[in-house]
PDB file of C-alpha atoms in Angstrom:
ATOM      1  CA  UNK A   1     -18.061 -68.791  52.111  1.00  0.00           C
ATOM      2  CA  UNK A   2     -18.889 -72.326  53.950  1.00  0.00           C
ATOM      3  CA  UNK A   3     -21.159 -70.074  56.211  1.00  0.00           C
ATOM      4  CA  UNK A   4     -22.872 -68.568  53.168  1.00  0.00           C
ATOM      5  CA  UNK A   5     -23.569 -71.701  51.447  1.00  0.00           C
ATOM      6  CA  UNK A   6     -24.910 -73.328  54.830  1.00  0.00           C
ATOM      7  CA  UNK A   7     -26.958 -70.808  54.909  1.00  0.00           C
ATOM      8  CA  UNK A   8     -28.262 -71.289  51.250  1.00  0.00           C
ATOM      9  CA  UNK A   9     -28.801 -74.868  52.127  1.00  0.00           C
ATOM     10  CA  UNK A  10     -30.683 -75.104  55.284  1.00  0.00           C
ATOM     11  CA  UNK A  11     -33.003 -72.016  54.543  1.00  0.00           C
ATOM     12  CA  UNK A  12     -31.184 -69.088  57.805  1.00  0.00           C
ATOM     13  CA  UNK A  13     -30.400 -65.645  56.994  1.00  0.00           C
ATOM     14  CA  UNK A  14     -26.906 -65.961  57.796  1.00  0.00           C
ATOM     15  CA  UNK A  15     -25.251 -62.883  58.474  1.00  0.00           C
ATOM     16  CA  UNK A  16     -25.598 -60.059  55.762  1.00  0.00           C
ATOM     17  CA  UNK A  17     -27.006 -56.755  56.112  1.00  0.00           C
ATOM     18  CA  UNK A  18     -29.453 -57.161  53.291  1.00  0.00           C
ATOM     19  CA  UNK A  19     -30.911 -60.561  54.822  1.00  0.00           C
ATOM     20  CA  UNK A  20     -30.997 -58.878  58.691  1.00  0.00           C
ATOM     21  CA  UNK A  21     -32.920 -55.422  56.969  1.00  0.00           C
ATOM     22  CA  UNK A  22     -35.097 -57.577  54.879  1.00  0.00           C
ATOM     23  CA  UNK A  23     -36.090 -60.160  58.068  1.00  0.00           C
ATOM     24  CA  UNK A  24     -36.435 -57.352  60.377  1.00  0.00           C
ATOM     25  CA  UNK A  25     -38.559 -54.754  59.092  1.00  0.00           C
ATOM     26  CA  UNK A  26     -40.400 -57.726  57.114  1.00  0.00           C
ATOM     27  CA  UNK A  27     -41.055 -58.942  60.639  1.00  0.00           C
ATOM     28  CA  UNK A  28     -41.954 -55.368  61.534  1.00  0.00           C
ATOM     29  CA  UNK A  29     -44.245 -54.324  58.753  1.00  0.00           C
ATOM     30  CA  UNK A  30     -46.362 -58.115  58.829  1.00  0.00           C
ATOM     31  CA  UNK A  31     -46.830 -57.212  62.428  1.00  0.00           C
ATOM     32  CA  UNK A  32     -47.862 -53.265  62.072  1.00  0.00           C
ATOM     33  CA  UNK A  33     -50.497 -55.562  59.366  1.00  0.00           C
ATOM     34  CA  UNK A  34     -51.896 -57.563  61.515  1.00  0.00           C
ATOM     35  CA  UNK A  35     -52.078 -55.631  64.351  1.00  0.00           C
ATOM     36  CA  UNK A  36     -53.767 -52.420  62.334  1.00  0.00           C
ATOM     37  CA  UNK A  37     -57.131 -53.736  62.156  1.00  0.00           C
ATOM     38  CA  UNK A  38     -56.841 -55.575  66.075  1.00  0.00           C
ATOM     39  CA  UNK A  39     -55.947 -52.338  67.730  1.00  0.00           C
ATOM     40  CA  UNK A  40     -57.735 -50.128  65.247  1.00  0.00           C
ATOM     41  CA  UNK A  41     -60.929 -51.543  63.980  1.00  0.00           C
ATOM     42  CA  UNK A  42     -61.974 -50.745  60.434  1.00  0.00           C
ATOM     43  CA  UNK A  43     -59.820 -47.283  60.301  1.00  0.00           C
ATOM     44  CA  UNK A  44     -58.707 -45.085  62.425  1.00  0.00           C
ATOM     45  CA  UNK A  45     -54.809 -44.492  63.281  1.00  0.00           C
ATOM     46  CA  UNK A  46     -52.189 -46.539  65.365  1.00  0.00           C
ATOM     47  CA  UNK A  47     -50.106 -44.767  67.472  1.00  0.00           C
ATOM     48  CA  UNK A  48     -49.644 -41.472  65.378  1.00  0.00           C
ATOM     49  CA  UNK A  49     -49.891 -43.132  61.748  1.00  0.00           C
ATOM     50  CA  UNK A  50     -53.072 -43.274  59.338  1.00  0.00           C
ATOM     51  CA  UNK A  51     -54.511 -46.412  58.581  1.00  0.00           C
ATOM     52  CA  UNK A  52     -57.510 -48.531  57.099  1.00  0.00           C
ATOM     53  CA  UNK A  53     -57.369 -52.106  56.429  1.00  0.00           C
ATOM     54  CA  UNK A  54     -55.973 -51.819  52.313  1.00  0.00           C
ATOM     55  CA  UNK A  55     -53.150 -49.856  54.468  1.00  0.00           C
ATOM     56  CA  UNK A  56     -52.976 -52.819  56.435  1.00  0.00           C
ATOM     57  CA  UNK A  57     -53.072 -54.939  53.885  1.00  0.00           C
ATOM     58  CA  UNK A  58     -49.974 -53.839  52.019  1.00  0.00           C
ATOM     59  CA  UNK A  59     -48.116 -53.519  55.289  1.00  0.00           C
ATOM     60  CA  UNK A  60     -48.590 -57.241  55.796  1.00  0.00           C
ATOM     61  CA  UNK A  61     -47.811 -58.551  52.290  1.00  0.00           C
ATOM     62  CA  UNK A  62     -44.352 -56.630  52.210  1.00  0.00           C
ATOM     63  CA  UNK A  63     -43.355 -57.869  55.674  1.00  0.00           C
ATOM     64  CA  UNK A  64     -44.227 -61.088  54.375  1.00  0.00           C
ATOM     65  CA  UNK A  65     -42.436 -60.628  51.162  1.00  0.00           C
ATOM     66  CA  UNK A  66     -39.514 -59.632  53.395  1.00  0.00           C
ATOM     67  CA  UNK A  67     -39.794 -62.552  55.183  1.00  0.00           C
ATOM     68  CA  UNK A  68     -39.813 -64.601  52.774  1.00  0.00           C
ATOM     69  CA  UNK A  69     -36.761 -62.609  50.541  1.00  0.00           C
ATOM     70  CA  UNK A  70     -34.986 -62.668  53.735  1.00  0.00           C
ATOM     71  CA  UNK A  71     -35.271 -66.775  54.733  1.00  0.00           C
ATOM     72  CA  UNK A  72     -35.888 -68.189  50.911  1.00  0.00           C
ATOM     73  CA  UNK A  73     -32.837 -69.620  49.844  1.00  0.00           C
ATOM     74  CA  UNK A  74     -30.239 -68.510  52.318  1.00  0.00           C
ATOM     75  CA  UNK A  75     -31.590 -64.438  51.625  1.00  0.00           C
ATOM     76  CA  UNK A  76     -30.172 -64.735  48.003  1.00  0.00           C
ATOM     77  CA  UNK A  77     -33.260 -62.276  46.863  1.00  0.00           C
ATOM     78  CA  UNK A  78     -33.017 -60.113  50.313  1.00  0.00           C
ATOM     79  CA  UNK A  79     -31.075 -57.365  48.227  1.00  0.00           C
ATOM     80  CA  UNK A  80     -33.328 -57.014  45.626  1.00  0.00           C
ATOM     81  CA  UNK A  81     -36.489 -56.890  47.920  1.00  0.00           C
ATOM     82  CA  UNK A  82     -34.672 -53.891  49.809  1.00  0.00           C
ATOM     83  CA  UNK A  83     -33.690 -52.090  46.579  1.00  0.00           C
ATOM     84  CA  UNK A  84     -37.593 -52.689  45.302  1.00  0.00           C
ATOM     85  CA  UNK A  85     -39.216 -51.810  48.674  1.00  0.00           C
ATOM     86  CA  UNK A  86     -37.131 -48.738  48.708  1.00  0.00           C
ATOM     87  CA  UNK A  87     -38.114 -47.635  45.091  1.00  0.00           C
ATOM     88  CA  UNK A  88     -41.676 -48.108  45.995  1.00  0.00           C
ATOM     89  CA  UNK A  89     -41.551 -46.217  48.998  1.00  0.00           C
ATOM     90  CA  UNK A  90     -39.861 -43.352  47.654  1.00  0.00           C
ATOM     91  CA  UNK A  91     -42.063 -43.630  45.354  1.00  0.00           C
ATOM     92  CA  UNK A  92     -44.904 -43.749  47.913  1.00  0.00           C
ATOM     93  CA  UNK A  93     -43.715 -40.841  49.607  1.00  0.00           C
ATOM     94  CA  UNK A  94     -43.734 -38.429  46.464  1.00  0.00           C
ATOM     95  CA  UNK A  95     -47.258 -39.421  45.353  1.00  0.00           C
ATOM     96  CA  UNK A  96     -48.053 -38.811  49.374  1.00  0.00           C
ATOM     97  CA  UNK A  97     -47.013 -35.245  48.899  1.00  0.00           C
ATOM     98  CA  UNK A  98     -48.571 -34.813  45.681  1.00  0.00           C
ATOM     99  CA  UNK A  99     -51.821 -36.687  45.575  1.00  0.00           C
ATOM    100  CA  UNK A 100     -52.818 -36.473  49.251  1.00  0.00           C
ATOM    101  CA  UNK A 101     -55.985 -36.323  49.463  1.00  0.00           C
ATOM    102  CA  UNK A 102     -56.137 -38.932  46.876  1.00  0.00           C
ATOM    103  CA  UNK A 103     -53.889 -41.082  49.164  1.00  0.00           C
ATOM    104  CA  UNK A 104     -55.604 -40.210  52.520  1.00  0.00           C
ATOM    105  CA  UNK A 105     -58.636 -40.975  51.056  1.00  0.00           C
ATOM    106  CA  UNK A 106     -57.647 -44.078  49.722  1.00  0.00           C
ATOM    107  CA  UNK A 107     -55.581 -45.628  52.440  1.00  0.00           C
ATOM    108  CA  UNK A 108     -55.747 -43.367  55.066  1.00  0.00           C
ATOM    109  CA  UNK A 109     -52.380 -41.502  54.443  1.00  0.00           C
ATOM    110  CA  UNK A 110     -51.127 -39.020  56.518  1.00  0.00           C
ATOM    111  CA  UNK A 111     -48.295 -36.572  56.987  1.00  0.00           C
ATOM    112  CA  UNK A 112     -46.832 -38.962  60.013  1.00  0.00           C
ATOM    113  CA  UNK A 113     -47.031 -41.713  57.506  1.00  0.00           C
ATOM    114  CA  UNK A 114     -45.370 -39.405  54.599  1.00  0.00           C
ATOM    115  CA  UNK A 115     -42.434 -38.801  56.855  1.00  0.00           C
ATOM    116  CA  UNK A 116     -41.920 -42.313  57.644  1.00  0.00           C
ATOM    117  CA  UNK A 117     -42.569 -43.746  53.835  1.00  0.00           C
ATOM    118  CA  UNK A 118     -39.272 -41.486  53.526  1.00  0.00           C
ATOM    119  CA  UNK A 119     -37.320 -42.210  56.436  1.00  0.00           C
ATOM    120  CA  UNK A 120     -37.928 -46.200  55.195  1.00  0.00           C
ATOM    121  CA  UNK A 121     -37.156 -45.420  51.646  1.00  0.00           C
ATOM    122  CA  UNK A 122     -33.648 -43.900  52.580  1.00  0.00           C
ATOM    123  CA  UNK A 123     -32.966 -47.072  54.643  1.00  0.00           C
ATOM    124  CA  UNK A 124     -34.097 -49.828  51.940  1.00  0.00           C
ATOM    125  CA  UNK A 125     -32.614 -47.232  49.239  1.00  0.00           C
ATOM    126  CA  UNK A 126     -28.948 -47.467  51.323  1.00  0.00           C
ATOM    127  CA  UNK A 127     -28.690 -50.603  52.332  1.00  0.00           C
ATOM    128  CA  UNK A 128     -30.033 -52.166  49.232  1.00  0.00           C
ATOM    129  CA  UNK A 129     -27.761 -50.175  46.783  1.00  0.00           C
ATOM    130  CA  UNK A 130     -24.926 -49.354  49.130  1.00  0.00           C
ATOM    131  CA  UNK A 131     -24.274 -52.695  50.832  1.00  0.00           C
ATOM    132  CA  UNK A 132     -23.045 -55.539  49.298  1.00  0.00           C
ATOM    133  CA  UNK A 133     -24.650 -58.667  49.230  1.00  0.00           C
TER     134      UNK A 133
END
C-alpha cells in the first residue's frame, strides 16, 4: 500500500498491470503516430498496416492519452483508459469489417489493420476488465 501511495504522490506507474499496459502500448501507439507520416509521407502503409495522417493522428493522441492515464496520478485512471481503448477498438474493428471501404477510404484501413484493431481490443478488453487495479 506505501508503494501505491508513493506512487500516487510522486507521479510513477508503480507496478500494476493496468498502469504497465496503459504506459506501454501508449508509448507504442504515440510512436507508430509520429513515425507514420516520417517513414510514410502523406499515405501510404508502414510495414504491412494502412495509414494516412488522420490514422496517424488518432494513433498519437491515444498513446498520449495512455501516457498520460498511465503516469497522471500514480496510474489511478490507467484502468479505465484500457477498458475505453478496448471498447473503441472493438468497436473499430466491427465497423472495419462492415464499413470498409468507408474506413479505407477514410483512414486508410486495411485488413492487416482489422486484424490488429482486434488482437488490441482483446488485450485492453482483458486486462482492463479482468485485472484488478
Amino acid at each position: 500500500m506505501a508503494q501505491a501511495t508513493e506512487a500516487a504522490t510522486t507521479g510513477g506507474i508503480g507496478d500494476s498491470p493496468q498502469t504497465i499496459v496503459a504506459v506501454l502500448f501508449g508509448a507504442v501507439l504515440a510512436l507508430v503516430g509520429v513515425l507514420g507520416p516520417v517513414l510514410g509521407g502523406a499515405s501510404g502503409e508502414l510495414i504491412i498496416f494502412g495509414r494516412n495522417y488522420l490514422h496517424d493522428g488518432i494513433h498519437l493522441l491515444s498513446g498520449l492519452a495512455g501516457l498520460a492515464a498511465g503516469y497522471y496520478a500514480g496510474g489511478q485512471y490507467a484502468s479505465e483508459y484500457n477498458k475505453a481503448l478496448g471498447v473503441v477498438y472493438l468497436l473499430v474493428t466491427l465497423l472495419g469489417f462492415v464499413l470498409f471501404d468507408l474506413l479505407a477510404d477514410l483512414i486508410a484501413l486495411n485488413t492487416a489493420d482489422n486484424v490488429l484493431h482486434l488482437a488490441l481490443a482483446v488485450v485492453f478488453l482483458g486486462v482492463g476488465f479482468a485485472l484488478g487495479e
